[in-house]
PDB file of C-alpha atoms in Angstrom:
ATOM      1  CA  MET A   1      66.498 122.650 126.592  1.00  0.00           C
ATOM      2  CA  ASP A   2      70.120 122.155 125.533  1.00  0.00           C
ATOM      3  CA  TYR A   3      70.266 119.052 127.732  1.00  0.00           C
ATOM      4  CA  GLU A   4      67.227 117.494 126.055  1.00  0.00           C
ATOM      5  CA  ILE A   5      68.615 118.264 122.591  1.00  0.00           C
ATOM      6  CA  SER A   6      71.977 116.725 123.505  1.00  0.00           C
ATOM      7  CA  LEU A   7      70.278 113.635 124.923  1.00  0.00           C
ATOM      8  CA  LEU A   8      68.121 113.167 121.816  1.00  0.00           C
ATOM      9  CA  THR A   9      71.213 113.468 119.620  1.00  0.00           C
ATOM     10  CA  THR A  10      73.044 110.857 121.684  1.00  0.00           C
ATOM     11  CA  MET A  11      70.035 108.555 121.505  1.00  0.00           C
ATOM     12  CA  GLY A  12      69.882 109.046 117.732  1.00  0.00           C
ATOM     13  CA  VAL A  13      73.539 108.099 117.284  1.00  0.00           C
ATOM     14  CA  SER A  14      72.979 104.977 119.407  1.00  0.00           C
ATOM     15  CA  VAL A  15      69.972 104.037 117.276  1.00  0.00           C
ATOM     16  CA  LEU A  16      72.030 104.400 114.078  1.00  0.00           C
ATOM     17  CA  PHE A  17      74.766 102.223 115.551  1.00  0.00           C
ATOM     18  CA  ALA A  18      72.345  99.549 116.776  1.00  0.00           C
ATOM     19  CA  LEU A  19      70.528  99.403 113.428  1.00  0.00           C
ATOM     20  CA  SER A  20      73.854  98.869 111.670  1.00  0.00           C
ATOM     21  CA  LEU A  21      74.621  95.809 113.822  1.00  0.00           C
ATOM     22  CA  ASN A  22      71.048  94.538 113.506  1.00  0.00           C
ATOM     23  CA  LEU A  23      71.505  94.268 109.752  1.00  0.00           C
ATOM     24  CA  ILE A  24      74.514  91.993 110.260  1.00  0.00           C
ATOM     25  CA  THR A  25      73.485  90.008 113.330  1.00  0.00           C
ATOM     26  CA  GLY A  26      69.702  90.289 113.238  1.00  0.00           C
ATOM     27  CA  PHE A  27      69.121  89.848 109.533  1.00  0.00           C
ATOM     28  CA  CYS A  28      71.993  87.576 108.519  1.00  0.00           C
ATOM     29  CA  GLY A  29      72.894  85.821 111.755  1.00  0.00           C
ATOM     30  CA  GLN A  30      76.549  86.901 111.832  1.00  0.00           C
ATOM     31  CA  ILE A  31      77.731  87.555 115.385  1.00  0.00           C
ATOM     32  CA  SER A  32      80.084  90.530 115.573  1.00  0.00           C
ATOM     33  CA  LEU A  33      81.884  91.316 118.836  1.00  0.00           C
ATOM     34  CA  GLY A  34      84.074  94.027 117.334  1.00  0.00           C
ATOM     35  CA  HIS A  35      81.463  96.242 115.713  1.00  0.00           C
ATOM     36  CA  ALA A  36      82.672  99.325 117.602  1.00  0.00           C
ATOM     37  CA  ALA A  37      85.795  99.263 115.416  1.00  0.00           C
ATOM     38  CA  PHE A  38      83.688 100.347 112.434  1.00  0.00           C
ATOM     39  CA  LEU A  39      82.058 103.051 114.515  1.00  0.00           C
ATOM     40  CA  GLY A  40      85.604 104.178 115.255  1.00  0.00           C
ATOM     41  CA  ILE A  41      86.679 104.085 111.616  1.00  0.00           C
ATOM     42  CA  GLY A  42      83.792 106.361 110.686  1.00  0.00           C
ATOM     43  CA  ALA A  43      84.558 108.689 113.591  1.00  0.00           C
ATOM     44  CA  TYR A  44      88.260 108.966 112.830  1.00  0.00           C
ATOM     45  CA  VAL A  45      87.721 109.441 109.100  1.00  0.00           C
ATOM     46  CA  ALA A  46      85.172 112.205 109.694  1.00  0.00           C
ATOM     47  CA  ALA A  47      87.378 113.864 112.311  1.00  0.00           C
ATOM     48  CA  MET A  48      90.523 113.790 110.170  1.00  0.00           C
ATOM     49  CA  LEU A  49      88.752 115.003 107.031  1.00  0.00           C
ATOM     50  CA  GLY A  50      86.934 117.702 108.991  1.00  0.00           C
ATOM     51  CA  LYS A  51      90.193 118.977 110.457  1.00  0.00           C
ATOM     52  CA  ALA A  52      91.651 118.940 106.942  1.00  0.00           C
ATOM     53  CA  GLY A  53      88.962 121.404 105.899  1.00  0.00           C
ATOM     54  CA  LEU A  54      86.399 119.170 104.212  1.00  0.00           C
ATOM     55  CA  PRO A  55      82.768 120.267 104.777  1.00  0.00           C
ATOM     56  CA  PHE A  56      80.785 118.300 107.337  1.00  0.00           C
ATOM     57  CA  LEU A  57      78.272 116.777 104.911  1.00  0.00           C
ATOM     58  CA  ALA A  58      81.056 115.699 102.543  1.00  0.00           C
ATOM     59  CA  THR A  59      82.747 113.657 105.272  1.00  0.00           C
ATOM     60  CA  LEU A  60      79.683 111.482 105.952  1.00  0.00           C
ATOM     61  CA  PRO A  61      79.663 109.456 102.701  1.00  0.00           C
ATOM     62  CA  LEU A  62      83.453 109.130 102.789  1.00  0.00           C
ATOM     63  CA  ALA A  63      83.338 107.793 106.337  1.00  0.00           C
ATOM     64  CA  MET A  64      80.665 105.317 105.274  1.00  0.00           C
ATOM     65  CA  LEU A  65      82.681 104.286 102.222  1.00  0.00           C
ATOM     66  CA  LEU A  66      85.880 103.558 104.128  1.00  0.00           C
ATOM     67  CA  ALA A  67      84.125 101.787 107.008  1.00  0.00           C
ATOM     68  CA  GLY A  68      82.170  99.673 104.508  1.00  0.00           C
ATOM     69  CA  ALA A  69      85.329  98.880 102.529  1.00  0.00           C
ATOM     70  CA  VAL A  70      87.176  97.740 105.652  1.00  0.00           C
ATOM     71  CA  GLY A  71      84.080  95.795 106.668  1.00  0.00           C
ATOM     72  CA  ALA A  72      84.027  94.060 103.292  1.00  0.00           C
ATOM     73  CA  VAL A  73      87.681  93.073 103.700  1.00  0.00           C
ATOM     74  CA  VAL A  74      87.017  91.733 107.204  1.00  0.00           C
ATOM     75  CA  GLY A  75      83.912  89.951 105.941  1.00  0.00           C
ATOM     76  CA  LEU A  76      85.879  88.414 103.083  1.00  0.00           C
ATOM     77  CA  ALA A  77      88.502  87.153 105.499  1.00  0.00           C
ATOM     78  CA  SER A  78      85.785  85.725 107.759  1.00  0.00           C
ATOM     79  CA  LEU A  79      83.742  83.825 105.171  1.00  0.00           C
ATOM     80  CA  ARG A  80      85.210  80.461 106.145  1.00  0.00           C
ATOM     81  CA  VAL A  81      84.393  80.815 109.840  1.00  0.00           C
ATOM     82  CA  ARG A  82      81.009  80.663 111.548  1.00  0.00           C
ATOM     83  CA  ALA A  83      79.308  81.132 114.888  1.00  0.00           C
ATOM     84  CA  ASP A  84      81.831  81.215 117.764  1.00  0.00           C
ATOM     85  CA  PHE A  85      84.822  81.476 115.436  1.00  0.00           C
ATOM     86  CA  LEU A  86      83.282  84.455 113.619  1.00  0.00           C
ATOM     87  CA  ALA A  87      82.583  86.164 116.952  1.00  0.00           C
ATOM     88  CA  ILE A  88      86.200  85.665 118.024  1.00  0.00           C
ATOM     89  CA  THR A  89      87.492  86.912 114.665  1.00  0.00           C
ATOM     90  CA  THR A  90      85.459  90.124 114.835  1.00  0.00           C
ATOM     91  CA  MET A  91      86.459  90.612 118.468  1.00  0.00           C
ATOM     92  CA  GLY A  92      90.073  90.416 117.339  1.00  0.00           C
ATOM     93  CA  VAL A  93      89.390  93.113 114.724  1.00  0.00           C
ATOM     94  CA  GLY A  94      88.055  95.362 117.471  1.00  0.00           C
ATOM     95  CA  PHE A  95      91.172  94.904 119.610  1.00  0.00           C
ATOM     96  CA  LEU A  96      93.368  95.426 116.536  1.00  0.00           C
ATOM     97  CA  PHE A  97      91.680  98.732 115.703  1.00  0.00           C
ATOM     98  CA  VAL A  98      92.108 100.119 119.227  1.00  0.00           C
ATOM     99  CA  GLY A  99      95.732  98.936 119.318  1.00  0.00           C
ATOM    100  CA  ILE A 100      96.562 100.611 116.011  1.00  0.00           C
ATOM    101  CA  VAL A 101      94.923 103.905 116.984  1.00  0.00           C
ATOM    102  CA  ARG A 102      96.750 103.989 120.307  1.00  0.00           C
ATOM    103  CA  GLN A 103     100.119 103.613 118.581  1.00  0.00           C
ATOM    104  CA  GLN A 104      99.645 106.175 115.804  1.00  0.00           C
ATOM    105  CA  ASN A 105     100.445 109.762 116.767  1.00  0.00           C
ATOM    106  CA  TRP A 106      98.881 111.113 113.577  1.00  0.00           C
ATOM    107  CA  LEU A 107      95.599 109.629 114.835  1.00  0.00           C
ATOM    108  CA  GLY A 108      96.023 111.283 118.212  1.00  0.00           C
ATOM    109  CA  GLY A 109      97.382 108.213 119.961  1.00  0.00           C
ATOM    110  CA  GLU A 110      96.231 107.732 123.546  1.00  0.00           C
ATOM    111  CA  LEU A 111      95.014 111.329 123.730  1.00  0.00           C
ATOM    112  CA  GLY A 112      92.617 111.043 120.802  1.00  0.00           C
ATOM    113  CA  ILE A 113      91.546 113.850 118.493  1.00  0.00           C
ATOM    114  CA  SER A 114      90.127 117.079 119.875  1.00  0.00           C
ATOM    115  CA  GLY A 115      89.028 120.297 118.209  1.00  0.00           C
ATOM    116  CA  ILE A 116      86.889 118.590 115.578  1.00  0.00           C
ATOM    117  CA  PRO A 117      85.411 121.439 113.509  1.00  0.00           C
ATOM    118  CA  ASP A 118      81.893 122.626 114.110  1.00  0.00           C
ATOM    119  CA  THR A 119      79.312 121.409 111.602  1.00  0.00           C
ATOM    120  CA  GLY A 120      77.945 124.877 111.008  1.00  0.00           C
ATOM    121  CA  LEU A 121      74.544 123.675 112.204  1.00  0.00           C
ATOM    122  CA  SER A 122      72.788 124.692 115.370  1.00  0.00           C
ATOM    123  CA  LYS A 123      72.389 122.029 118.061  1.00  0.00           C
ATOM    124  CA  THR A 124      68.738 121.704 117.167  1.00  0.00           C
ATOM    125  CA  ALA A 125      69.459 121.326 113.443  1.00  0.00           C
ATOM    126  CA  PHE A 126      72.152 118.713 114.143  1.00  0.00           C
ATOM    127  CA  MET A 127      69.724 116.803 116.350  1.00  0.00           C
ATOM    128  CA  LEU A 128      67.047 116.902 113.654  1.00  0.00           C
ATOM    129  CA  LEU A 129      69.561 115.701 111.064  1.00  0.00           C
ATOM    130  CA  THR A 130      70.518 112.806 113.337  1.00  0.00           C
ATOM    131  CA  LEU A 131      66.887 111.825 113.809  1.00  0.00           C
ATOM    132  CA  LEU A 132      66.283 112.132 110.057  1.00  0.00           C
ATOM    133  CA  LEU A 133      69.182 109.765 109.404  1.00  0.00           C
ATOM    134  CA  CYS A 134      67.691 107.363 111.960  1.00  0.00           C
ATOM    135  CA  ALA A 135      64.373 107.428 110.105  1.00  0.00           C
ATOM    136  CA  LEU A 136      66.067 106.865 106.742  1.00  0.00           C
ATOM    137  CA  VAL A 137      68.199 103.977 108.016  1.00  0.00           C
ATOM    138  CA  ALA A 138      65.155 102.442 109.738  1.00  0.00           C
ATOM    139  CA  ALA A 139      63.139 102.689 106.511  1.00  0.00           C
ATOM    140  CA  PHE A 140      66.046 101.205 104.580  1.00  0.00           C
ATOM    141  CA  SER A 141      66.300  98.350 107.097  1.00  0.00           C
ATOM    142  CA  GLN A 142      62.578  97.618 106.805  1.00  0.00           C
ATOM    143  CA  TYR A 143      62.864  97.643 103.020  1.00  0.00           C
ATOM    144  CA  ILE A 144      65.776  95.197 103.126  1.00  0.00           C
ATOM    145  CA  ARG A 145      64.006  92.953 105.650  1.00  0.00           C
ATOM    146  CA  LYS A 146      60.906  92.626 103.483  1.00  0.00           C
ATOM    147  CA  SER A 147      62.747  92.314 100.170  1.00  0.00           C
ATOM    148  CA  TRP A 148      63.994  89.148  98.488  1.00  0.00           C
ATOM    149  CA  MET A 149      67.453  89.955  99.837  1.00  0.00           C
ATOM    150  CA  GLY A 150      66.064  90.063 103.350  1.00  0.00           C
ATOM    151  CA  ARG A 151      64.494  86.655 102.854  1.00  0.00           C
ATOM    152  CA  VAL A 152      67.841  85.331 101.685  1.00  0.00           C
ATOM    153  CA  PHE A 153      69.527  86.874 104.729  1.00  0.00           C
ATOM    154  CA  ASN A 154      66.962  85.216 106.990  1.00  0.00           C
ATOM    155  CA  GLY A 155      67.461  81.874 105.261  1.00  0.00           C
ATOM    156  CA  ILE A 156      71.217  82.118 105.795  1.00  0.00           C
ATOM    157  CA  ALA A 157      70.690  82.971 109.448  1.00  0.00           C
ATOM    158  CA  GLU A 158      68.364  79.989 109.935  1.00  0.00           C
ATOM    159  CA  ASP A 159      70.280  77.354 107.941  1.00  0.00           C
ATOM    160  CA  GLU A 160      73.202  78.394 105.781  1.00  0.00           C
ATOM    161  CA  ASP A 161      73.888  74.851 104.528  1.00  0.00           C
ATOM    162  CA  THR A 162      70.342  74.471 103.225  1.00  0.00           C
ATOM    163  CA  MET A 163      70.620  77.768 101.357  1.00  0.00           C
ATOM    164  CA  ARG A 164      73.807  76.550  99.698  1.00  0.00           C
ATOM    165  CA  VAL A 165      72.047  73.334  98.660  1.00  0.00           C
ATOM    166  CA  LEU A 166      69.332  75.480  97.082  1.00  0.00           C
ATOM    167  CA  GLY A 167      71.952  77.193  94.964  1.00  0.00           C
ATOM    168  CA  ILE A 168      72.192  80.437  96.966  1.00  0.00           C
ATOM    169  CA  ASP A 169      75.673  81.939  97.154  1.00  0.00           C
ATOM    170  CA  ALA A 170      75.581  82.407 100.922  1.00  0.00           C
ATOM    171  CA  SER A 171      79.106  83.816 101.072  1.00  0.00           C
ATOM    172  CA  ARG A 172      78.189  86.603  98.688  1.00  0.00           C
ATOM    173  CA  TYR A 173      75.132  87.665 100.684  1.00  0.00           C
ATOM    174  CA  LYS A 174      76.973  87.457 104.001  1.00  0.00           C
ATOM    175  CA  LEU A 175      79.603  89.769 102.538  1.00  0.00           C
ATOM    176  CA  VAL A 176      76.925  92.197 101.320  1.00  0.00           C
ATOM    177  CA  ALA A 177      75.314  92.276 104.766  1.00  0.00           C
ATOM    178  CA  PHE A 178      78.654  92.882 106.452  1.00  0.00           C
ATOM    179  CA  ALA A 179      79.599  95.676 104.055  1.00  0.00           C
ATOM    180  CA  ILE A 180      76.258  97.478 104.401  1.00  0.00           C
ATOM    181  CA  GLY A 181      76.179  97.097 108.182  1.00  0.00           C
ATOM    182  CA  THR A 182      79.724  98.373 108.679  1.00  0.00           C
ATOM    183  CA  ALA A 183      79.100 101.289 106.301  1.00  0.00           C
ATOM    184  CA  LEU A 184      76.115 102.310 108.432  1.00  0.00           C
ATOM    185  CA  ALA A 185      78.309 101.982 111.529  1.00  0.00           C
ATOM    186  CA  GLY A 186      80.697 104.402 109.821  1.00  0.00           C
ATOM    187  CA  LEU A 187      77.820 106.848 109.395  1.00  0.00           C
ATOM    188  CA  ALA A 188      76.995 106.541 113.100  1.00  0.00           C
ATOM    189  CA  GLY A 189      80.670 107.080 113.920  1.00  0.00           C
ATOM    190  CA  SER A 190      80.888 110.278 111.902  1.00  0.00           C
ATOM    191  CA  MET A 191      77.809 111.681 113.665  1.00  0.00           C
ATOM    192  CA  TYR A 192      79.310 110.594 116.995  1.00  0.00           C
ATOM    193  CA  ALA A 193      82.521 112.498 116.271  1.00  0.00           C
ATOM    194  CA  TYR A 194      80.776 115.700 115.235  1.00  0.00           C
ATOM    195  CA  ASN A 195      78.404 115.473 118.171  1.00  0.00           C
ATOM    196  CA  LEU A 196      81.136 115.277 120.831  1.00  0.00           C
ATOM    197  CA  ARG A 197      83.865 117.035 118.795  1.00  0.00           C
ATOM    198  CA  PHE A 198      86.362 114.758 120.547  1.00  0.00           C
ATOM    199  CA  ILE A 199      87.163 111.101 120.042  1.00  0.00           C
ATOM    200  CA  GLY A 200      89.607 108.696 121.636  1.00  0.00           C
ATOM    201  CA  PRO A 201      90.442 104.990 121.375  1.00  0.00           C
ATOM    202  CA  ASP A 202      88.616 104.127 124.606  1.00  0.00           C
ATOM    203  CA  SER A 203      85.301 105.025 122.954  1.00  0.00           C
ATOM    204  CA  PHE A 204      85.533 102.175 120.441  1.00  0.00           C
ATOM    205  CA  GLY A 205      86.661  99.205 122.481  1.00  0.00           C
ATOM    206  CA  PHE A 206      85.152  95.867 123.409  1.00  0.00           C
ATOM    207  CA  VAL A 207      82.783  97.429 125.943  1.00  0.00           C
ATOM    208  CA  GLU A 208      81.075  99.486 123.233  1.00  0.00           C
ATOM    209  CA  SER A 209      80.734  96.410 121.024  1.00  0.00           C
ATOM    210  CA  ILE A 210      79.036  94.512 123.844  1.00  0.00           C
ATOM    211  CA  THR A 211      76.839  97.513 124.620  1.00  0.00           C
ATOM    212  CA  VAL A 212      75.463  97.724 121.077  1.00  0.00           C
ATOM    213  CA  LEU A 213      74.996  93.948 120.967  1.00  0.00           C
ATOM    214  CA  SER A 214      72.951  94.258 124.162  1.00  0.00           C
ATOM    215  CA  MET A 215      70.749  96.855 122.470  1.00  0.00           C
ATOM    216  CA  VAL A 216      70.084  94.504 119.556  1.00  0.00           C
ATOM    217  CA  VAL A 217      69.344  91.503 121.774  1.00  0.00           C
ATOM    218  CA  VAL A 218      67.151  93.432 124.213  1.00  0.00           C
ATOM    219  CA  GLY A 219      65.209  95.033 121.369  1.00  0.00           C
ATOM    220  CA  GLY A 220      64.775  91.754 119.537  1.00  0.00           C
ATOM    221  CA  ILE A 221      67.296  90.309 117.109  1.00  0.00           C
ATOM    222  CA  GLY A 222      66.111  91.201 113.625  1.00  0.00           C
ATOM    223  CA  SER A 223      63.368  93.574 114.793  1.00  0.00           C
ATOM    224  CA  VAL A 224      63.856  97.109 113.458  1.00  0.00           C
ATOM    225  CA  THR A 225      61.285  98.718 115.759  1.00  0.00           C
ATOM    226  CA  GLY A 226      62.447  96.781 118.813  1.00  0.00           C
ATOM    227  CA  VAL A 227      66.089  97.686 118.257  1.00  0.00           C
ATOM    228  CA  ILE A 228      65.215 101.379 117.864  1.00  0.00           C
ATOM    229  CA  VAL A 229      63.290 101.393 121.154  1.00  0.00           C
ATOM    230  CA  ALA A 230      65.961  99.427 123.038  1.00  0.00           C
ATOM    231  CA  ALA A 231      68.843 101.546 121.709  1.00  0.00           C
ATOM    232  CA  ALA A 232      67.046 104.764 122.613  1.00  0.00           C
ATOM    233  CA  LEU A 233      66.137 103.570 126.111  1.00  0.00           C
ATOM    234  CA  LEU A 234      69.470 101.969 126.991  1.00  0.00           C
ATOM    235  CA  SER A 235      71.437 104.998 125.811  1.00  0.00           C
ATOM    236  CA  ALA A 236      69.189 107.315 127.851  1.00  0.00           C
ATOM    237  CA  LEU A 237      69.131 105.274 131.072  1.00  0.00           C
ATOM    238  CA  PRO A 238      72.544 106.467 132.361  1.00  0.00           C
ATOM    239  CA  ALA A 239      71.409 110.068 131.839  1.00  0.00           C
ATOM    240  CA  TRP A 240      68.018 109.556 133.491  1.00  0.00           C
ATOM    241  CA  PHE A 241      69.385 107.555 136.398  1.00  0.00           C
ATOM    242  CA  GLN A 242      72.933 108.679 137.105  1.00  0.00           C
ATOM    243  CA  VAL A 243      73.602 105.770 139.436  1.00  0.00           C
ATOM    244  CA  ILE A 244      73.268 103.445 136.423  1.00  0.00           C
ATOM    245  CA  GLY A 245      76.238 105.143 134.799  1.00  0.00           C
ATOM    246  CA  ASP A 246      78.542 103.586 137.413  1.00  0.00           C
ATOM    247  CA  TYR A 247      77.041 100.145 136.858  1.00  0.00           C
ATOM    248  CA  LYS A 248      76.168 100.351 133.179  1.00  0.00           C
ATOM    249  CA  LEU A 249      77.865  97.109 132.229  1.00  0.00           C
ATOM    250  CA  LEU A 250      76.199  95.299 135.122  1.00  0.00           C
ATOM    251  CA  VAL A 251      72.772  96.598 134.088  1.00  0.00           C
ATOM    252  CA  TYR A 252      73.287  95.829 130.397  1.00  0.00           C
ATOM    253  CA  GLY A 253      74.681  92.389 131.216  1.00  0.00           C
ATOM    254  CA  GLY A 254      71.711  91.658 133.465  1.00  0.00           C
ATOM    255  CA  LEU A 255      69.228  92.714 130.789  1.00  0.00           C
ATOM    256  CA  LEU A 256      71.087  90.615 128.237  1.00  0.00           C
ATOM    257  CA  PHE A 257      70.923  87.559 130.501  1.00  0.00           C
ATOM    258  CA  LEU A 258      67.246  88.045 131.327  1.00  0.00           C
ATOM    259  CA  MET A 259      66.243  88.475 127.693  1.00  0.00           C
ATOM    260  CA  MET A 260      68.206  85.453 126.506  1.00  0.00           C
ATOM    261  CA  ARG A 261      66.797  83.369 129.355  1.00  0.00           C
ATOM    262  CA  PHE A 262      63.150  84.414 129.340  1.00  0.00           C
ATOM    263  CA  SER A 263      62.522  86.103 125.976  1.00  0.00           C
ATOM    264  CA  PRO A 264      65.040  85.290 123.212  1.00  0.00           C
ATOM    265  CA  GLY A 265      62.909  87.421 120.888  1.00  0.00           C
ATOM    266  CA  GLY A 266      63.646  90.495 123.016  1.00  0.00           C
ATOM    267  CA  MET A 267      61.164  93.316 123.544  1.00  0.00           C
ATOM    268  CA  ALA A 268      59.635  92.636 120.131  1.00  0.00           C
ATOM    269  CA  GLY A 269      59.086  89.033 121.156  1.00  0.00           C
ATOM    270  CA  LEU A 270      57.376  90.073 124.391  1.00  0.00           C
ATOM    271  CA  VAL A 271      55.016  92.395 122.522  1.00  0.00           C
ATOM    272  CA  THR A 272      54.176  89.747 119.937  1.00  0.00           C
ATOM    273  CA  ARG A 273      53.621  87.137 122.637  1.00  0.00           C
ATOM    274  CA  PHE A 274      51.329  89.491 124.549  1.00  0.00           C
ATOM    275  CA  PHE A 275      49.133  90.244 121.533  1.00  0.00           C
ATOM    276  CA  SER A 276      49.334  86.721 120.061  1.00  0.00           C
ATOM    277  CA  PRO A 277      49.030  84.263 122.957  1.00  0.00           C
ATOM    278  CA  VAL A 278      48.727  81.271 120.678  1.00  0.00           C
ATOM    279  CA  GLY A 279      51.752  82.201 118.586  1.00  0.00           C
ATOM    280  CA  SER A 280      55.379  81.905 119.363  1.00  0.00           C
ATOM    281  CA  VAL A 281      58.228  84.255 118.732  1.00  0.00           C
ATOM    282  CA  GLY A 282      61.435  83.074 117.168  1.00  0.00           C
ATOM    283  CA  LYS A 283      64.555  84.891 116.279  1.00  0.00           C
ATOM    284  CA  GLY A 284      63.933  88.121 114.426  1.00  0.00           C
ATOM    285  CA  GLY A 285      60.184  87.913 114.693  1.00  0.00           C
ATOM    286  CA  GLY A 286      59.578  91.627 115.217  1.00  0.00           C
ATOM    287  CA  THR A 287      58.867  94.485 112.858  1.00  0.00           C
TER     288      THR A 287
END
């Protein structure tokens, strides 16, 4: 039973992380290849504050706040770049974060931070809290997607220049999306840290950024339900089939290629195409 609880918790953290990137990439069309850095910021903030004696629940909003603030700064610095240049910029942020952490002894350096305090919750209660946060973030994502802000995000993703012609301050909304998405990544990072009670720089590198991007693409860029399903399945596959753990990047890369080649709308696009033969699925067409 402990194994199933641990697996569900891990899946929940992955879902939180994937939903945070979906808000940036899926809703607003901003490609981030360094999103794991914000997961790491949340994890390190929660770990350091927890070791300093702050209660578990008090560290969560602070981790979100700092990750979102750093995300806003990065977003502000990236407003003048688009597409490939934005992807490269965010990838650089990811490498920068790992490099800084490795060099700072007060952050644990190469060895990371161990002995993160217990949350005071049972494993079952922590798992339920993680799943509750997933439900809340999913509901929040659906609310944003269907709101006027979500329509603006979608317009920016489809044609930013047209939105500017219409008088929409695209830069402002891109910054909002980046700040919210990175704050949610900080929340996922704090839950990650308390779940494992150990963190290190290798957990927040380029590989993790590509992994979460794969979850978003496989689920369906912009689809909340699709991303939840894909994140849960892809995070559980290495546990269900241990051989996949040794070839995780190969499997994820293959799925990414297949989806982009045969179903750009991801799993959500496949479902929509199956139930609506006469329709077509574009980017972010899922629910």
